[in-house]
PDB file of C-alpha atoms in Angstrom:
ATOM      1  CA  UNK A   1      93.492  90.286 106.514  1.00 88.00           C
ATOM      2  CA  UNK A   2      91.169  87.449 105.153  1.00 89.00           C
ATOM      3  CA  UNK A   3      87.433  87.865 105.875  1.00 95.00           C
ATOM      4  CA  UNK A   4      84.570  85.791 104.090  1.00 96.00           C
ATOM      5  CA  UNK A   5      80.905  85.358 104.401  1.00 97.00           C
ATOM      6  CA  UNK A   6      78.010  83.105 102.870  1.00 97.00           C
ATOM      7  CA  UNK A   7      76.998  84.367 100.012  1.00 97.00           C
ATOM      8  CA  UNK A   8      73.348  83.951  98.514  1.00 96.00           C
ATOM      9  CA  UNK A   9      74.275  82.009  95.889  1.00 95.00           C
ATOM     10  CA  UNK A  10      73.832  77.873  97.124  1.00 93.00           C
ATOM     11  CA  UNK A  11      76.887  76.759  97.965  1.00 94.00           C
ATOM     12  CA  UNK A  12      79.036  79.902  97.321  1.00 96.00           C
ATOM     13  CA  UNK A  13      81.633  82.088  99.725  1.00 97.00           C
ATOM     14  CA  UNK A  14      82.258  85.829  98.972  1.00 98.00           C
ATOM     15  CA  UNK A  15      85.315  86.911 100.202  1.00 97.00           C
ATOM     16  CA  UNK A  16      88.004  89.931 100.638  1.00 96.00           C
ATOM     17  CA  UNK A  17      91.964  89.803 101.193  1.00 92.00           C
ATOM     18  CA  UNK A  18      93.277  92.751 102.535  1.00 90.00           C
ATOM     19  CA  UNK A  19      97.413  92.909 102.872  1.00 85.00           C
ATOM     20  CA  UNK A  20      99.181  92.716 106.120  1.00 80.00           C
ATOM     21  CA  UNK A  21     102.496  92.075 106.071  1.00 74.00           C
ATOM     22  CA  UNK A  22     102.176  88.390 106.700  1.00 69.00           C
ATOM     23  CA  UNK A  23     104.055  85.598 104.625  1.00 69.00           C
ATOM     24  CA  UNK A  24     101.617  84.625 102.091  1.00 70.00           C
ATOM     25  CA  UNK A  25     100.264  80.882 102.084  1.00 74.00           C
ATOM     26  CA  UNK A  26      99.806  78.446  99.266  1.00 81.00           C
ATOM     27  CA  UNK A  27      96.358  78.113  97.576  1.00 88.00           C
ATOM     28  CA  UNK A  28      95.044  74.925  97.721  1.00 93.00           C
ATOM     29  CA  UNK A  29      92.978  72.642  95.654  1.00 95.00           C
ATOM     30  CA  UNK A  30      89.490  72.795  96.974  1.00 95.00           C
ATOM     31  CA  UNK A  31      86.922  71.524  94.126  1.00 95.00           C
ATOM     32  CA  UNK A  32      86.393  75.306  93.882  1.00 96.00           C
ATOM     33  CA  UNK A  33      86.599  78.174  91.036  1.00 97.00           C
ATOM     34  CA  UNK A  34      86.578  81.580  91.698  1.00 97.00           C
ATOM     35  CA  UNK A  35      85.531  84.851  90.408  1.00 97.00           C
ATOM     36  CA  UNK A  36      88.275  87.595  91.431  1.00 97.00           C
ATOM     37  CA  UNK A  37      88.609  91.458  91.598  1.00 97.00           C
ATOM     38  CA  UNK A  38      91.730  93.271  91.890  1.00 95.00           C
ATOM     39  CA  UNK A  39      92.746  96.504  90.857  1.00 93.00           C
ATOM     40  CA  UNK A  40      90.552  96.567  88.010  1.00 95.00           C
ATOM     41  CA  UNK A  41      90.410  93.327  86.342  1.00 97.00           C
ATOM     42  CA  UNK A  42      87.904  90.696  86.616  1.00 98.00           C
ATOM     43  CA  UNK A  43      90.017  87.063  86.483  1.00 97.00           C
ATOM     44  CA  UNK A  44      88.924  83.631  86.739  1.00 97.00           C
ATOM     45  CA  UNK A  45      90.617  81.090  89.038  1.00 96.00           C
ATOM     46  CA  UNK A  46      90.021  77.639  87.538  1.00 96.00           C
ATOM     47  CA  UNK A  47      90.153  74.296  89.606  1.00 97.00           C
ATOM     48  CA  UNK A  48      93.189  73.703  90.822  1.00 96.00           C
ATOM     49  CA  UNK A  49      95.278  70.207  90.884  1.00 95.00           C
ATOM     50  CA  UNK A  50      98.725  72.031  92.570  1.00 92.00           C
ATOM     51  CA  UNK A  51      99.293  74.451  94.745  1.00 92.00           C
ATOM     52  CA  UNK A  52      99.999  78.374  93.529  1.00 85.00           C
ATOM     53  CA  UNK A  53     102.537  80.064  95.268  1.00 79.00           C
ATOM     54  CA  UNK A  54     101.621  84.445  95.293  1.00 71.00           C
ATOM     55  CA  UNK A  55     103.961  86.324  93.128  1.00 74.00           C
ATOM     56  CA  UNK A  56     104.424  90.015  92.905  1.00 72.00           C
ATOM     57  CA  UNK A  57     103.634  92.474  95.512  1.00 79.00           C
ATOM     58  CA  UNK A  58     100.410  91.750  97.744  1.00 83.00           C
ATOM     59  CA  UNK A  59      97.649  94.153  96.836  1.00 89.00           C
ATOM     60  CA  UNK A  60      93.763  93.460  97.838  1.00 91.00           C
ATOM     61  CA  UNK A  61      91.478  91.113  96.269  1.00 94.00           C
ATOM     62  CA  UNK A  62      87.719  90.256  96.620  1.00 96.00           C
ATOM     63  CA  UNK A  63      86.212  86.667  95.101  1.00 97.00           C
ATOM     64  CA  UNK A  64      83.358  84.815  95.284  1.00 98.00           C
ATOM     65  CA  UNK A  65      84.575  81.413  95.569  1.00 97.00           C
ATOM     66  CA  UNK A  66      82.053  79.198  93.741  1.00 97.00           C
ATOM     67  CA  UNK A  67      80.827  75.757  94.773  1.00 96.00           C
ATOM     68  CA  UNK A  68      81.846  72.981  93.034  1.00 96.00           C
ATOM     69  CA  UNK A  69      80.580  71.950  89.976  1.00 96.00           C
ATOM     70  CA  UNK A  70      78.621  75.286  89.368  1.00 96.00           C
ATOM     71  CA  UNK A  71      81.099  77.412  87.551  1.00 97.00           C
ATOM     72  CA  UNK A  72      80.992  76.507  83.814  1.00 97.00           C
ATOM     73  CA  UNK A  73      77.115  77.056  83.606  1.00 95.00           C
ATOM     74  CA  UNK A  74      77.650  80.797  84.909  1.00 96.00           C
ATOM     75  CA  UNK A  75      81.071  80.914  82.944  1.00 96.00           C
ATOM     76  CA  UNK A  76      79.966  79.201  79.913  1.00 96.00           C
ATOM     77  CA  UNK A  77      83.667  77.203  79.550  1.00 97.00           C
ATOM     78  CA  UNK A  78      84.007  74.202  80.459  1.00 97.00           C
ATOM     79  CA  UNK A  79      85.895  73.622  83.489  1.00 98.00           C
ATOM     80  CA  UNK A  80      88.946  71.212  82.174  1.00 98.00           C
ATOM     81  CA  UNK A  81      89.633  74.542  79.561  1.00 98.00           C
ATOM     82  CA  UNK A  82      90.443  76.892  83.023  1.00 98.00           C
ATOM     83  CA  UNK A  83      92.291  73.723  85.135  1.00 97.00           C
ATOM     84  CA  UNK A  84      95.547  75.276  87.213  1.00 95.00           C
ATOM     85  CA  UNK A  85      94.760  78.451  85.076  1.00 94.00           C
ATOM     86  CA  UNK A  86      93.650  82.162  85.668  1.00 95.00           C
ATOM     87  CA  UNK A  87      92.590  84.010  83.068  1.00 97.00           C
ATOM     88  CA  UNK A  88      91.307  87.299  82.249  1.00 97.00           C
ATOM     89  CA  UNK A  89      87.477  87.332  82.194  1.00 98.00           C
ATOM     90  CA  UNK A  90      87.636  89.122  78.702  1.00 97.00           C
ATOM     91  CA  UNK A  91      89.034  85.968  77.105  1.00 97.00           C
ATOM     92  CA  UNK A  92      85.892  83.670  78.046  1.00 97.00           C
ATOM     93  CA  UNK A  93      83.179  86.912  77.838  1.00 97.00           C
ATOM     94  CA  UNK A  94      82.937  89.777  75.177  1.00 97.00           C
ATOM     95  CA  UNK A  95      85.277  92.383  76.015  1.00 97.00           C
ATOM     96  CA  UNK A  96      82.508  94.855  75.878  1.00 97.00           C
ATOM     97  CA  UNK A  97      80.274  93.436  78.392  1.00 97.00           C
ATOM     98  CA  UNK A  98      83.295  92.829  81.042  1.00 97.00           C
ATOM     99  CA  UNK A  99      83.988  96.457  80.817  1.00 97.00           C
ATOM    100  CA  UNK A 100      80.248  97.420  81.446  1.00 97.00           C
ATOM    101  CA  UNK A 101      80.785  94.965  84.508  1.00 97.00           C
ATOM    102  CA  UNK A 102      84.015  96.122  85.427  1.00 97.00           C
ATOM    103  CA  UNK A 103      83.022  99.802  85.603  1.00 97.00           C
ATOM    104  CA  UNK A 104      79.996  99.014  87.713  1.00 96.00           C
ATOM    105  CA  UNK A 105      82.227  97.294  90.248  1.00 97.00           C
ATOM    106  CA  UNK A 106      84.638  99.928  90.522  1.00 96.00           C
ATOM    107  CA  UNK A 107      81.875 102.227  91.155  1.00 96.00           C
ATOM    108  CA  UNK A 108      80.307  99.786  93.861  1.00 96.00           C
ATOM    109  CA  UNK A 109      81.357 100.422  97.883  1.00 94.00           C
ATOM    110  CA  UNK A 110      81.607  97.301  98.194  1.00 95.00           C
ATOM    111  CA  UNK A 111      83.456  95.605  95.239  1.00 96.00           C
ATOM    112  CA  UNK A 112      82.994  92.066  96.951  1.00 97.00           C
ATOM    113  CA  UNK A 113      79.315  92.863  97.295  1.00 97.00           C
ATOM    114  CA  UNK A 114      79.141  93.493  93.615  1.00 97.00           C
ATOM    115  CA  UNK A 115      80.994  90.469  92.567  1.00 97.00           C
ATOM    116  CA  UNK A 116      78.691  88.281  94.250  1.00 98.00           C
ATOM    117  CA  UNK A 117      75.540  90.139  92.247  1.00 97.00           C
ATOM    118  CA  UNK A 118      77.240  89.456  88.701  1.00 96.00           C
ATOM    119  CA  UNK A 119      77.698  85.899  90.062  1.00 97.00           C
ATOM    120  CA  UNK A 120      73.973  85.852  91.078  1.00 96.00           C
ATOM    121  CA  UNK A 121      72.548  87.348  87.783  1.00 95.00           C
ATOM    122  CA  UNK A 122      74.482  84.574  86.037  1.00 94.00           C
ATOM    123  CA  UNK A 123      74.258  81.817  87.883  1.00 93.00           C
ATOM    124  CA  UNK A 124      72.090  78.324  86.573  1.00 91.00           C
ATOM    125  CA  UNK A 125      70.323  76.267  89.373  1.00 88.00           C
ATOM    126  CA  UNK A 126      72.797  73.639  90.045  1.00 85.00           C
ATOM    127  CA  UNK A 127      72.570  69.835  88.703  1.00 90.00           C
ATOM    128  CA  UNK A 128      71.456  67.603  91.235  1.00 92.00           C
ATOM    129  CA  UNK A 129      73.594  64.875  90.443  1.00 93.00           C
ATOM    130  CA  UNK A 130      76.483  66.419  90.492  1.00 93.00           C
ATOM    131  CA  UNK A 131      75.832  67.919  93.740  1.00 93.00           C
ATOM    132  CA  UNK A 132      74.906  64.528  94.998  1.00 95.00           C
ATOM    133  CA  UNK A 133      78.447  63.575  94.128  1.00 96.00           C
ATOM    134  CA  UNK A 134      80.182  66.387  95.739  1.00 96.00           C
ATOM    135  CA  UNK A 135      78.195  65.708  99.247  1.00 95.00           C
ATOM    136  CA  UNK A 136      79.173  62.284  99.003  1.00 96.00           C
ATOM    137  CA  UNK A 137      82.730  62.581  97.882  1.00 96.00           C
ATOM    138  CA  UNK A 138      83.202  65.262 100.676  1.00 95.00           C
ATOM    139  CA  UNK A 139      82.322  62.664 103.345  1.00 94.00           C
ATOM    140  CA  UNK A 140      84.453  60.001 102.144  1.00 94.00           C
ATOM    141  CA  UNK A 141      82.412  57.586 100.367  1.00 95.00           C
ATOM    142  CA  UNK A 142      84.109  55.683  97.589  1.00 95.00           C
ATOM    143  CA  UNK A 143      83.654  56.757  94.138  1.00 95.00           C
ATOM    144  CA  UNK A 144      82.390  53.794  92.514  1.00 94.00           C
ATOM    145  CA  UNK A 145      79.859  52.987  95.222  1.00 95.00           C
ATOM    146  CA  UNK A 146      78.422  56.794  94.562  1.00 95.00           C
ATOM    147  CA  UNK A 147      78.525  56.247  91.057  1.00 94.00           C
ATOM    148  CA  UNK A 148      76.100  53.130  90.992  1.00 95.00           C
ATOM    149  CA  UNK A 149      74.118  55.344  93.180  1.00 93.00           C
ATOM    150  CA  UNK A 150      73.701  58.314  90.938  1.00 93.00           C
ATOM    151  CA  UNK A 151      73.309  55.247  88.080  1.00 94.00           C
ATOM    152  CA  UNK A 152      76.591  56.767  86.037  1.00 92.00           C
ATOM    153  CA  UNK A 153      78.806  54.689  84.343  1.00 93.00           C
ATOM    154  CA  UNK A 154      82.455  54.850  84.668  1.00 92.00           C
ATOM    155  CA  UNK A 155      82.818  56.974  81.385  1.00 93.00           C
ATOM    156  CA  UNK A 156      79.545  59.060  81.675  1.00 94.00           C
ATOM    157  CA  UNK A 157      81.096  59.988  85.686  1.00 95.00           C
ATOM    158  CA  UNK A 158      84.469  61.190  84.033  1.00 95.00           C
ATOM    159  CA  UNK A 159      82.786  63.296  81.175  1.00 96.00           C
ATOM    160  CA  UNK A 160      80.459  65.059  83.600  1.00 95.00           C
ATOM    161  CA  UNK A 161      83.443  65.660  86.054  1.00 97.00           C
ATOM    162  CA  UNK A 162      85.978  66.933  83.509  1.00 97.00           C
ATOM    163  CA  UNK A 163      83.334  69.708  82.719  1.00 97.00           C
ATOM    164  CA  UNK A 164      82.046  70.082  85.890  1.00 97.00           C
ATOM    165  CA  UNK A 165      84.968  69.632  87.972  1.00 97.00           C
ATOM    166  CA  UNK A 166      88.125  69.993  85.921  1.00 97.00           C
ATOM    167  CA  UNK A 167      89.067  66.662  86.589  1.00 97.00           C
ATOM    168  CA  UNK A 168      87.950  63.110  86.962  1.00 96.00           C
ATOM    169  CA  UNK A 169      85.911  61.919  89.894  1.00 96.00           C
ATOM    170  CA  UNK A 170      89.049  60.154  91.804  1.00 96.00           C
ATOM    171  CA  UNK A 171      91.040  63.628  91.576  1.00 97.00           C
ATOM    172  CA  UNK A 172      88.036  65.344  92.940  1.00 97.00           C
ATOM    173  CA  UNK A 173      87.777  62.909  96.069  1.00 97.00           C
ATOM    174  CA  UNK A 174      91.333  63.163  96.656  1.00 97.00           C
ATOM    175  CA  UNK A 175      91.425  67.041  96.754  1.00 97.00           C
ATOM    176  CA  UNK A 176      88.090  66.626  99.160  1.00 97.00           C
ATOM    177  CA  UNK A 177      89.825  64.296 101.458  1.00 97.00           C
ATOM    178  CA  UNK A 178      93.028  67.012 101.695  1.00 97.00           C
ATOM    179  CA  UNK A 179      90.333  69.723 102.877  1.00 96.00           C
ATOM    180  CA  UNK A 180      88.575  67.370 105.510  1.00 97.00           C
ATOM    181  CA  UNK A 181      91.921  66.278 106.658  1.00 97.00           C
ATOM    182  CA  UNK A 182      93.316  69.755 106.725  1.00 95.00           C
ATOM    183  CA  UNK A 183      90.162  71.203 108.629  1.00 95.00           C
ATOM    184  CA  UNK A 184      90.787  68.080 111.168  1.00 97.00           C
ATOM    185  CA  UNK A 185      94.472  68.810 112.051  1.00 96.00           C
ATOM    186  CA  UNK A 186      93.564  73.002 112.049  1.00 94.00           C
ATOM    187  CA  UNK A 187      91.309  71.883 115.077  1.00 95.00           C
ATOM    188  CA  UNK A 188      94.514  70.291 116.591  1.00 94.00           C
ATOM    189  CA  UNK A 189      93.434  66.766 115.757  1.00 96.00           C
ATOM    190  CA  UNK A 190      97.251  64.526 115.708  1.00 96.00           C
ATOM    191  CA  UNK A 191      98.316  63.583 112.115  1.00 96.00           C
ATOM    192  CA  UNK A 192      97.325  60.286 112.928  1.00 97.00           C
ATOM    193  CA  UNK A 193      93.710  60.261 113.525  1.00 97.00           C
ATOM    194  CA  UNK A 194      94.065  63.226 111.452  1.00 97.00           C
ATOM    195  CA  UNK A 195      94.702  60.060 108.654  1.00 97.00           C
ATOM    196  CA  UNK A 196      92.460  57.931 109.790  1.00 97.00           C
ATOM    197  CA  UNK A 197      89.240  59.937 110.364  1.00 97.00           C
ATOM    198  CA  UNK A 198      89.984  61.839 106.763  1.00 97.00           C
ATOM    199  CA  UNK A 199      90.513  58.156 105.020  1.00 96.00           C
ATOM    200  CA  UNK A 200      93.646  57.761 104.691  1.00 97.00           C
ATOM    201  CA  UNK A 201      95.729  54.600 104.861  1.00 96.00           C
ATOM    202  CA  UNK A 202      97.668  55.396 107.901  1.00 97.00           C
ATOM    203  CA  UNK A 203     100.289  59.235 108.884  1.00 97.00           C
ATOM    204  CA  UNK A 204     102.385  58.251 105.836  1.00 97.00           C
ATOM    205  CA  UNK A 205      99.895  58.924 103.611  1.00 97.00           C
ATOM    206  CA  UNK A 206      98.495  61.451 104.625  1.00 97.00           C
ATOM    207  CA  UNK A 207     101.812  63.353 104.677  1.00 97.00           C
ATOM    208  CA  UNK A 208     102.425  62.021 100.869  1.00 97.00           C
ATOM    209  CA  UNK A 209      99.440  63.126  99.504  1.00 96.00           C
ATOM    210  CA  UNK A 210      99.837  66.623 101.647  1.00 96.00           C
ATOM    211  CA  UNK A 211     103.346  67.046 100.133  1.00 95.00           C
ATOM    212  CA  UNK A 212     102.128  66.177  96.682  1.00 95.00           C
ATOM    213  CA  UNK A 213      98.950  68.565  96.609  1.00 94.00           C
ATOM    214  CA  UNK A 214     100.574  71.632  98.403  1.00 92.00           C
ATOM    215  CA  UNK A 215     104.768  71.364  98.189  1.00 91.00           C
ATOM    216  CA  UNK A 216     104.867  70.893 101.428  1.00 91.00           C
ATOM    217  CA  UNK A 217     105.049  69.126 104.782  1.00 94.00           C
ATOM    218  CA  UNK A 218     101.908  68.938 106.915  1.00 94.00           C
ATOM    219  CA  UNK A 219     104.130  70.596 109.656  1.00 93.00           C
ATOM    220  CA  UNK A 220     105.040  73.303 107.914  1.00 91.00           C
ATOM    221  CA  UNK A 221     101.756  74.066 105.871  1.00 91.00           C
ATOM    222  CA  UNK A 222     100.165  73.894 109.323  1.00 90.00           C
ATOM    223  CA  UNK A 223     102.937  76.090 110.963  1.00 83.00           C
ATOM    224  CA  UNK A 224     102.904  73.733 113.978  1.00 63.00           C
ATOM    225  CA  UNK A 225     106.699  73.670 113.602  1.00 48.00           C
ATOM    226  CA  UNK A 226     109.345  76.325 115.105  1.00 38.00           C
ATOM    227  CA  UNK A 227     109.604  79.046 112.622  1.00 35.00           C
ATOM    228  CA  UNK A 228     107.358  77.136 110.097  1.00 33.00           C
ATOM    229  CA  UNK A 229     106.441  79.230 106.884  1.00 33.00           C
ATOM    230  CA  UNK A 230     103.419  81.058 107.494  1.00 32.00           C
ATOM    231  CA  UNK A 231     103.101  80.298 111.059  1.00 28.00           C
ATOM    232  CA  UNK A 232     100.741  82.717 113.086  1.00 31.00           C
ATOM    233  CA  UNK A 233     100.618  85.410 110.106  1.00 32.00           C
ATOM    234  CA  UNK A 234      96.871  85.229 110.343  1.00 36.00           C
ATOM    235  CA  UNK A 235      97.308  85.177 106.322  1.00 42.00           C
ATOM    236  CA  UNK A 236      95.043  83.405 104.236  1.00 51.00           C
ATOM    237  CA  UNK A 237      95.110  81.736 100.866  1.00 56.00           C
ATOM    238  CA  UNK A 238      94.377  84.076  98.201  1.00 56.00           C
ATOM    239  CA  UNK A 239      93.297  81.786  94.992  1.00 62.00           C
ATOM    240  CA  UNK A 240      93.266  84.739  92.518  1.00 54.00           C
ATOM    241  CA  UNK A 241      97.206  85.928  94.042  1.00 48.00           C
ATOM    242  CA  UNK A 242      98.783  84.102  91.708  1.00 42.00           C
ATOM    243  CA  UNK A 243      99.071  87.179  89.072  1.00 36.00           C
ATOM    244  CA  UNK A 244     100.016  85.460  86.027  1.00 39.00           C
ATOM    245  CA  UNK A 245      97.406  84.393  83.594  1.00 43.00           C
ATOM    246  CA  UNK A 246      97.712  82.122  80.824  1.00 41.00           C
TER     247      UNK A 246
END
């Protein structure tokens, strides 16, 4: 079972994965890093530009899913370094002050509640700018338009996003336009206002881009098919279930 909550760090989620039984669901790019416990290890999830498929047995996680642009100042890493990558917190922090962290967690009821202090204690206030971009981005607006807006140059925009972000400012807006769309067509919106409404040429490319980002069809990431994968498990996407780390 997935549950998640605000959390009182701007922008952030906190949230817990319990197993059930369910077939597990692709993560998808969402802009987002994460900060992940399970079973004793503290692991980054950095941006993602693919889908990750679970692997291993399903065992519970809790993460504070962080908002855009905000991880490397409370990581320290830029975020290009952690892009389709988890890794174990020890390799971007000194090993002994993830164990001091570690074993304050494990002693904490709530291990969720925990994660989101250490994110709190660490956290910088968040660049303006770059939030600026994000809001924009998420509504649809065209990159070069916010750009001039924000007074970046083309080159300036891609340095600030490859650290911020991962990625440059186009990959961002497309991986924000795949979570509008997908929150439009989870409301029961048809794929083809689904398209247009998200900004999308027309169905077709929707279900390209869909296909591309996730391995899949939006029918069957959506489970609105007969016997689609993952259809009414209730499961969530896990970001930190991919196990390995690299």
């Amino acid at each position: 079972m997935y549950e998640e909550r605000p959390s009182r760090l701007p922008g952030a989620v906190v949230w817990t994965s319990t197993p059930t039984g369910g077939v597990p669901r692709p993560v998808l790019p969402d802009g987002c890093m994460d900060l992940l416990w399970n079973e004793g290890r503290l692991i980054v999830a950095g941006p993602d530009t693919r889908a990750h498929l679970p692997d291993g047995p399903a065992t519970a996680w809790a993460g504070v899913r962080l908002h855009p642009g905000t991880a490397p100042a409370l990581l320290g890493v830029p975020a290009h370094e952690l892009r389709d990558r988890r890794v174990e917190l020890t390799d971007l922090w000194p090993a002994a002050t993830v164990r001091r962290l570690r074993a304050g967690i494990e002693a904490a009821t709530h291990p969720a509640a925990a994660l989101e202090e250490l994110a709190l204690e660490r956290a910088a206030p968040p660049d303006p700018e770059l939030r600026r971009l994000v809001a924009a981005l998420a509504k649809g607006r065209p990159v070069a338009t916010v750009a001039d807006e924000l007074g970046l140059g083309p080159r300036q925009l891609h340095r600030r996003s490859l650290h911020a972000f991962g990625y440059g400012p186009k990959t961002l807006a497309r991986v924000l336009r795949l979570q509008r769309a997908l929150a439009l067509a989870r409301r029961g919106v048809p794929y083809a206002d689904t398209a247009t409404r998200a900004g999308y040429a027309d169905q077709a490319h929707f279900a390209r881009d869909v296909k591309a980002l996730s391995g899949m069809t939006p029918t069957v990431l959506l489970g609105r098919g007969a016997g689609a994968e993952g259809s009414g498990t209730g499961q969530e996407p896990v970001k930190g279930a991919n196990r390995s780390t690299s």
